[in-house]
Coordinates of C-alpha atoms and ligand atoms in Angstrom, one line a residue:
M1 CA -4.4 -174.4 -109.1
F2 CA -6.6 -176.0 -106.5
G3 CA -7.0 -179.7 -106.1
L4 CA -10.5 -181.1 -105.4
Q5 CA -9.8 -181.4 -101.7
Q6 CA -8.6 -177.8 -101.5
Q7 CA -11.5 -176.5 -103.4
M8 CA -13.9 -178.3 -101.0
S9 CA -12.2 -177.1 -97.9
L10 CA -12.1 -173.5 -99.3
C11 CA -15.8 -173.9 -100.1
T12 CA -16.5 -175.0 -96.5
I13 CA -14.5 -172.1 -95.1
T14 CA -16.3 -169.5 -97.3
K15 CA -19.7 -170.9 -96.3
V16 CA -18.8 -170.7 -92.6
L17 CA -17.4 -167.2 -93.1
A18 CA -20.5 -166.1 -95.0
L19 CA -22.8 -167.4 -92.3
L20 CA -20.8 -165.7 -89.5
L21 CA -20.8 -162.4 -91.4
L22 CA -24.5 -162.8 -92.2
V23 CA -25.3 -163.0 -88.5
A24 CA -23.0 -160.1 -87.7
S25 CA -24.3 -157.8 -90.3
A26 CA -28.0 -158.8 -90.6
D27 CA -29.2 -155.7 -88.8
A28 CA -26.9 -153.3 -90.5
H29 CA -28.6 -153.2 -93.9
G30 CA -31.7 -154.2 -95.8
Y31 CA -31.6 -157.2 -98.2
G32 CA -33.7 -157.7 -101.3
H33 CA -31.4 -155.3 -103.3
E34 CA -32.1 -155.8 -107.0
Y35 CA -29.3 -156.7 -109.2
G36 CA -27.7 -153.6 -110.7
D37 CA -30.2 -151.1 -109.2
D38 CA -27.6 -148.9 -107.5
D39 CA -27.7 -145.3 -108.5
G40 CA -24.0 -144.7 -108.1
S41 CA -24.5 -141.8 -105.7
D42 CA -22.4 -143.3 -102.8
T43 CA -18.9 -141.9 -102.4
L44 CA -16.4 -144.1 -104.1
V45 CA -14.3 -145.5 -101.3
D46 CA -17.3 -146.2 -99.1
F47 CA -19.6 -147.4 -101.8
Y48 CA -20.8 -150.5 -99.8
T49 CA -21.0 -148.9 -96.4
N50 CA -24.8 -149.0 -96.5
D51 CA -25.5 -151.8 -98.9
C52 CA -22.9 -154.3 -97.9
P53 CA -20.7 -153.2 -94.9
A54 CA -19.2 -156.7 -94.6
A55 CA -18.1 -156.8 -98.3
R56 CA -14.5 -155.8 -97.7
S57 CA -14.0 -158.2 -94.8
I58 CA -15.6 -161.1 -96.6
V59 CA -13.2 -160.6 -99.5
Q60 CA -10.2 -160.3 -97.2
L61 CA -11.1 -163.4 -95.1
T62 CA -12.0 -165.6 -98.0
L63 CA -8.8 -164.6 -99.8
K64 CA -6.7 -165.2 -96.7
A65 CA -8.0 -168.7 -96.4
A66 CA -7.3 -169.4 -100.1
I67 CA -3.7 -168.0 -99.9
Q68 CA -3.0 -170.1 -96.8
N69 CA -3.7 -173.1 -99.0
D70 CA -1.6 -171.8 -102.0
K71 CA 0.7 -168.7 -101.6
G72 CA 1.1 -168.5 -105.4
L73 CA -2.5 -167.3 -105.7
A74 CA -1.5 -163.9 -104.6
A75 CA 0.5 -163.4 -107.8
A76 CA -2.3 -164.9 -109.9
L77 CA -4.9 -162.5 -108.6
L78 CA -2.7 -159.4 -108.9
R79 CA -2.1 -160.4 -112.6
L80 CA -5.8 -161.1 -113.2
H81 CA -6.6 -157.6 -112.1
F82 CA -4.0 -156.1 -114.4
H83 CA -5.3 -158.2 -117.4
D84 CA -8.8 -157.1 -116.5
C85 CA -8.0 -153.3 -116.3
F86 CA -6.0 -153.2 -119.6
V87 CA -8.8 -154.6 -121.7
R88 CA -12.0 -152.5 -121.6
G89 CA -11.1 -151.1 -118.2
C90 CA -11.5 -152.7 -114.8
D91 CA -14.9 -154.2 -115.6
A92 CA -14.3 -158.0 -114.9
S93 CA -14.4 -158.7 -118.6
V94 CA -11.5 -161.1 -118.0
L95 CA -13.8 -163.3 -115.9
L96 CA -16.5 -163.9 -118.5
D97 CA -16.5 -167.4 -120.0
S98 CA -16.5 -168.0 -123.8
T99 CA -19.8 -168.8 -125.3
P100 CA -20.6 -170.8 -128.5
S101 CA -20.6 -167.5 -130.4
N102 CA -17.8 -165.6 -128.7
V103 CA -14.2 -166.3 -127.7
A104 CA -13.7 -164.4 -124.4
E105 CA -10.5 -162.7 -123.1
K106 CA -9.6 -165.6 -120.9
D107 CA -9.3 -167.9 -124.0
S108 CA -7.1 -165.6 -126.0
L109 CA -3.5 -166.5 -126.8
A110 CA -2.4 -163.8 -124.3
N111 CA -4.3 -165.5 -121.4
K112 CA -5.1 -169.1 -122.1
N113 CA -3.3 -171.6 -119.8
S114 CA -1.6 -168.7 -118.2
I115 CA -3.9 -166.5 -116.1
R116 CA -5.4 -168.2 -113.1
G117 CA -7.2 -167.7 -109.9
F118 CA -10.8 -167.9 -111.3
E119 CA -11.9 -170.4 -108.7
T120 CA -10.8 -168.1 -105.9
I121 CA -12.8 -165.2 -107.3
D122 CA -15.8 -167.5 -107.6
A123 CA -15.4 -168.5 -103.9
I124 CA -15.2 -164.9 -102.9
K125 CA -18.2 -163.9 -105.0
S126 CA -20.2 -166.8 -103.5
A127 CA -19.3 -165.7 -100.0
V128 CA -20.3 -162.1 -100.7
E129 CA -23.5 -163.0 -102.5
A130 CA -24.5 -165.2 -99.5
V131 CA -24.5 -162.1 -97.4
C132 CA -25.7 -159.3 -99.7
P133 CA -26.8 -160.5 -103.1
G134 CA -26.6 -158.3 -106.1
V135 CA -24.6 -155.5 -104.5
V136 CA -20.8 -156.1 -105.0
S137 CA -19.5 -156.2 -108.6
C138 CA -17.0 -158.8 -109.8
A139 CA -14.8 -155.9 -110.9
D140 CA -14.7 -154.5 -107.3
I141 CA -14.0 -158.0 -106.0
L142 CA -11.0 -158.3 -108.4
A143 CA -9.6 -154.9 -107.3
L144 CA -10.0 -155.7 -103.6
A145 CA -8.6 -159.2 -104.1
A146 CA -5.5 -157.9 -105.9
R147 CA -4.8 -155.4 -103.1
D148 CA -5.4 -157.9 -100.3
S149 CA -3.2 -160.5 -102.1
V150 CA -0.3 -158.1 -102.1
I151 CA -0.8 -157.3 -98.4
E152 CA -0.9 -161.1 -97.6
I153 CA 2.6 -161.6 -99.1
G154 CA 4.2 -158.7 -97.4
G155 CA 3.5 -155.9 -99.9
P156 CA 2.0 -152.4 -99.4
A157 CA -1.6 -151.5 -98.9
W158 CA -3.6 -149.0 -100.9
E159 CA -7.1 -147.7 -100.9
V160 CA -9.5 -149.4 -103.2
S161 CA -12.4 -147.3 -104.2
S162 CA -15.6 -149.2 -105.0
G163 CA -18.5 -148.8 -107.3
R164 CA -17.0 -150.4 -110.4
R165 CA -19.7 -152.1 -112.5
D166 CA -19.3 -155.3 -114.5
G167 CA -19.1 -155.1 -118.3
L168 CA -21.2 -157.1 -120.7
V169 CA -18.5 -157.8 -123.3
S170 CA -15.4 -159.9 -123.4
S171 CA -13.3 -160.3 -126.6
S172 CA -10.2 -162.4 -127.1
F173 CA -9.1 -160.1 -129.9
E174 CA -9.1 -157.1 -127.5
S175 CA -6.8 -159.0 -125.1
L176 CA -4.2 -159.5 -127.9
V177 CA -4.3 -155.9 -128.9
N178 CA -4.2 -154.4 -125.4
L179 CA -2.0 -156.7 -123.3
P180 CA 1.8 -156.1 -123.6
P181 CA 3.6 -159.2 -124.8
P182 CA 6.8 -160.5 -123.0
F183 CA 8.8 -159.8 -126.1
A184 CA 7.9 -156.1 -126.1
D185 CA 10.6 -153.5 -126.4
L186 CA 10.6 -150.2 -124.4
T187 CA 8.8 -148.1 -127.0
T188 CA 6.0 -150.7 -127.2
L189 CA 5.7 -150.9 -123.4
V190 CA 5.7 -147.1 -123.0
N191 CA 3.0 -146.7 -125.7
M192 CA 0.8 -149.5 -124.4
F193 CA 0.8 -148.1 -120.9
A194 CA 0.3 -144.6 -122.2
A195 CA -2.8 -145.8 -124.0
K196 CA -4.2 -146.7 -120.5
G197 CA -3.2 -143.3 -119.0
L198 CA -0.1 -144.6 -117.3
T199 CA 3.3 -142.9 -117.4
E200 CA 6.7 -144.5 -118.3
K201 CA 7.6 -144.4 -114.6
E202 CA 4.3 -146.1 -113.6
M203 CA 5.0 -148.8 -116.2
V204 CA 8.4 -149.4 -114.6
I205 CA 6.9 -149.5 -111.1
L206 CA 4.1 -151.8 -112.0
S207 CA 6.5 -154.2 -113.8
G208 CA 7.9 -154.6 -110.3
S209 CA 4.9 -157.1 -109.9
H210 CA 7.3 -159.6 -111.4
T211 CA 9.0 -159.9 -108.1
I212 CA 6.3 -162.5 -107.3
G213 CA 4.8 -165.4 -109.2
I214 CA 5.8 -167.8 -111.9
T215 CA 6.3 -168.0 -115.6
H216 CA 5.9 -171.0 -118.0
C217 CA 9.2 -172.1 -119.5
G218 CA 7.6 -171.8 -123.0
V219 CA 7.6 -168.0 -122.6
I220 CA 11.4 -167.8 -122.3
Q221 CA 12.4 -170.5 -124.8
N222 CA 13.3 -167.9 -127.4
R223 CA 15.6 -166.0 -125.0
L224 CA 17.3 -169.2 -124.0
Y225 CA 17.7 -171.1 -127.3
N226 CA 16.8 -169.0 -130.3
S227 CA 18.6 -165.7 -129.8
T228 CA 21.9 -164.2 -131.1
G229 CA 24.3 -165.0 -128.3
P230 CA 26.4 -168.1 -127.7
G231 CA 24.2 -171.2 -127.4
G232 CA 21.3 -169.2 -128.7
V233 CA 21.1 -167.2 -125.5
D234 CA 19.9 -163.6 -125.6
P235 CA 23.1 -161.5 -125.1
T236 CA 21.2 -159.1 -122.8
L237 CA 20.6 -161.9 -120.3
D238 CA 23.2 -162.6 -117.6
A239 CA 25.2 -165.7 -118.8
A240 CA 25.2 -167.5 -115.4
Y241 CA 21.5 -166.9 -114.9
A242 CA 20.8 -168.1 -118.5
A243 CA 22.7 -171.3 -117.7
K244 CA 20.6 -171.8 -114.6
L245 CA 17.4 -171.1 -116.5
K246 CA 18.4 -173.7 -119.2
V247 CA 18.6 -176.4 -116.5
Q248 CA 15.2 -175.4 -115.2
C249 CA 13.7 -175.0 -118.6
P250 CA 15.3 -177.5 -121.1
F251 CA 14.9 -176.9 -124.8
G252 CA 11.4 -177.7 -126.0
T253 CA 10.0 -177.7 -122.4
G254 CA 6.3 -178.4 -122.5
A255 CA 3.7 -175.9 -121.4
G256 CA 3.4 -177.5 -117.9
N257 CA 6.8 -176.4 -116.7
V258 CA 6.8 -173.3 -114.5
I259 CA 9.6 -171.4 -112.7
P260 CA 9.6 -168.5 -110.2
M261 CA 10.2 -165.1 -111.8
D262 CA 12.4 -164.0 -108.9
P263 CA 15.5 -166.2 -108.7
K264 CA 16.3 -164.9 -105.2
N265 CA 13.3 -166.0 -103.1
G266 CA 11.1 -168.1 -105.3
G267 CA 8.7 -165.4 -106.1
A268 CA 6.7 -165.8 -102.9
K269 CA 7.4 -162.5 -101.2
F270 CA 6.6 -159.0 -102.3
D271 CA 9.8 -156.9 -102.3
S272 CA 12.0 -154.7 -104.6
N273 CA 14.2 -157.7 -105.7
Y274 CA 12.7 -157.3 -109.2
F275 CA 14.6 -154.1 -109.8
S276 CA 18.0 -155.3 -108.6
N277 CA 17.4 -158.4 -110.8
V278 CA 16.8 -156.2 -113.8
L279 CA 19.9 -154.1 -113.2
A280 CA 21.9 -157.3 -113.0
N281 CA 20.6 -158.4 -116.4
K282 CA 18.4 -161.0 -114.7
G283 CA 15.0 -159.7 -115.9
I284 CA 13.3 -162.8 -117.1
F285 CA 11.4 -161.4 -120.1
T286 CA 12.6 -159.2 -123.0
S287 CA 10.1 -156.7 -121.6
D288 CA 11.8 -156.7 -118.2
A289 CA 15.3 -156.3 -119.8
A290 CA 13.9 -153.5 -121.9
L291 CA 13.5 -151.3 -118.8
I292 CA 17.3 -150.6 -118.8
T293 CA 17.6 -149.9 -122.5
S294 CA 17.1 -146.1 -122.0
S295 CA 18.8 -143.8 -119.5
V296 CA 15.3 -142.5 -118.4
S297 CA 13.7 -145.9 -117.6
R298 CA 17.0 -147.2 -116.2
A299 CA 17.0 -144.3 -113.7
F300 CA 13.5 -145.3 -112.6
V301 CA 14.7 -148.9 -112.1
Q302 CA 17.6 -147.7 -110.0
V303 CA 15.4 -145.5 -107.8
E304 CA 13.0 -148.5 -107.1
A305 CA 16.0 -150.8 -106.4
S306 CA 17.4 -148.4 -103.8
G307 CA 15.7 -150.0 -100.8
P308 CA 13.9 -153.2 -99.9
K309 CA 10.6 -151.3 -99.4
K310 CA 11.1 -147.6 -99.9
P311 CA 10.4 -146.0 -102.3
F312 CA 9.0 -149.0 -104.2
F313 CA 6.1 -149.7 -101.8
D314 CA 4.7 -146.2 -101.9
D315 CA 5.2 -145.8 -105.6
F316 CA 3.6 -149.2 -106.3
A317 CA 0.6 -148.4 -104.1
A318 CA 0.0 -145.1 -105.9
A319 CA 0.4 -146.7 -109.4
M320 CA -2.0 -149.5 -108.4
V321 CA -4.7 -147.0 -107.4
K322 CA -4.3 -145.5 -110.9
M323 CA -4.4 -148.8 -112.6
S324 CA -7.5 -149.9 -110.7
N325 CA -9.4 -147.0 -112.0
I326 CA -8.7 -147.4 -115.7
D327 CA -12.0 -146.8 -117.7
V328 CA -14.2 -147.9 -114.8
I329 CA -17.9 -148.3 -115.7
R330 CA -20.3 -146.5 -113.3
A331 CA -24.0 -147.0 -112.8
P332 CA -26.3 -146.9 -114.6
A333 CA -24.0 -148.5 -117.2
G334 CA -23.0 -152.2 -116.9
E335 CA -24.4 -154.5 -114.2
V336 CA -23.5 -156.3 -111.0
R337 CA -23.2 -159.9 -112.2
R338 CA -24.7 -162.7 -110.1
N339 CA -22.0 -165.1 -111.3
C340 CA -18.6 -163.6 -112.4
R341 CA -18.4 -166.0 -115.3
V342 CA -21.6 -165.0 -117.1
S343 CA -23.6 -161.9 -117.7
N344 CA -26.9 -161.7 -115.9
Ligands
HEM1 C1 5.1 -154.5 -118.5 C2 4.5 -155.4 -119.3 C3 4.2 -156.8 -118.8 C4 4.4 -157.9 -119.5 C5 5.0 -158.0 -120.9 C6 4.1 -159.0 -118.7 C7 4.1 -160.4 -119.0 C8 4.0 -161.4 -118.2 C9 4.2 -162.8 -118.5 C10 4.5 -163.3 -119.9 C11 4.0 -163.5 -117.4 C12 4.1 -165.1 -117.2 C13 2.9 -165.7 -117.7 C14 3.0 -167.2 -117.7 O1 4.0 -167.8 -118.0 O2 1.9 -167.9 -117.5 C15 3.7 -162.6 -116.3 C16 3.4 -163.0 -115.0 C17 3.0 -162.1 -114.1 N1 2.7 -160.8 -114.3 FE1 3.2 -159.7 -115.8 N2 3.6 -158.6 -117.5 C18 3.7 -157.2 -117.5 C19 3.2 -156.3 -116.5 C20 2.6 -156.7 -115.4 C21 1.9 -155.8 -114.5 C22 1.6 -154.3 -114.8 C23 1.5 -156.6 -113.5 C24 0.6 -156.2 -112.3 C25 0.2 -155.0 -112.0 C26 1.9 -157.9 -113.7 C27 1.8 -159.0 -112.8 C28 2.3 -160.3 -113.1 C29 2.3 -161.3 -112.1 C30 1.9 -161.2 -110.6 C31 2.7 -162.5 -112.7 C32 2.8 -163.9 -112.1 C33 1.5 -164.6 -112.3 C34 1.4 -166.0 -111.7 O3 2.2 -166.4 -110.9 O4 0.4 -166.7 -112.1 N3 2.6 -158.0 -114.9 N4 3.6 -161.4 -116.8

């Protein structure tokens, strides 16, 4: 999370960027675009070529500045996009704040005190709005930010089509029903991804995202202290790794404690380590360990573990393109929010 000082410097950087880009692109397009009046006729990849040619660079530059302050943001933004796409499609419903009459996705048990990166999305949105108001949806910003985040920490690039519109609804209940829990077994995982049009192989590949980022100790307490093996350890977890995790996450550890999900490099670099970890019984969640509980999914894990980049990077890029297009809303449905946290 950002401290006040970091937020202020990020704010200054984004304002400067926005101004620079405003000057650079002022002649390239007309302003005064009404919120949500796009007819959706542009081609998908080049959706903003006419209306906001600077959009993609603004996202990339604002994000770069944010990640320079805090490398962990890359993981946060990748996960935010996943949690958005799995609930009502990639429509930025995860960004909406709760209201007195509605508990939003971000406040559900599956997300609260866990998903993060909202301030960075706000900063990107402000920078984009300063240059071309009312054109670029929060859902597109999330998709672009996830892709650019992965690139920033050494991962693969993929093409992000644009033209997603922002949804009007966000429900905490829907998060609980649609997001896979860390204690899920293989059948549950396969079914939950299939419900989103993703194959078992794509589920395995996308789980490779756990090569970056952190988890809260609370999530793995059951595996370390309350399971069926000696000392309450889950017998499917490597014993030496479990002992190390117990030191990092003592019994009853409060919600504040976090640890990297990749024990090899601290979760700061995008690589295929996740798959070799899983094969060595060092997958951190039950859902990670589940990937080697059938010969079919185990074979997928083995293929992805076979090199530092190939075939994982190409496979991950292709699976992300598919995930980024789950149940996308197109004009005239939905809207382009002015502020990603509230409907217009
Ligand atoms: C297969 C089912 C999945 C389950 C059960 C799962 C569960 C989790 C859990 C419990 C955490 C730790 C949260 C915390 O302690 O705050 C986490 C972190 C993370 N997940 Fe997943 N996840 C899954 C798939 C995915 C997918 C498909 C992606 C991306 C495409 C992803 C990206 C991430 C990232 C990047 C983090 C680190 C977040 C951070 O550092 O803030 N996960 N996941």
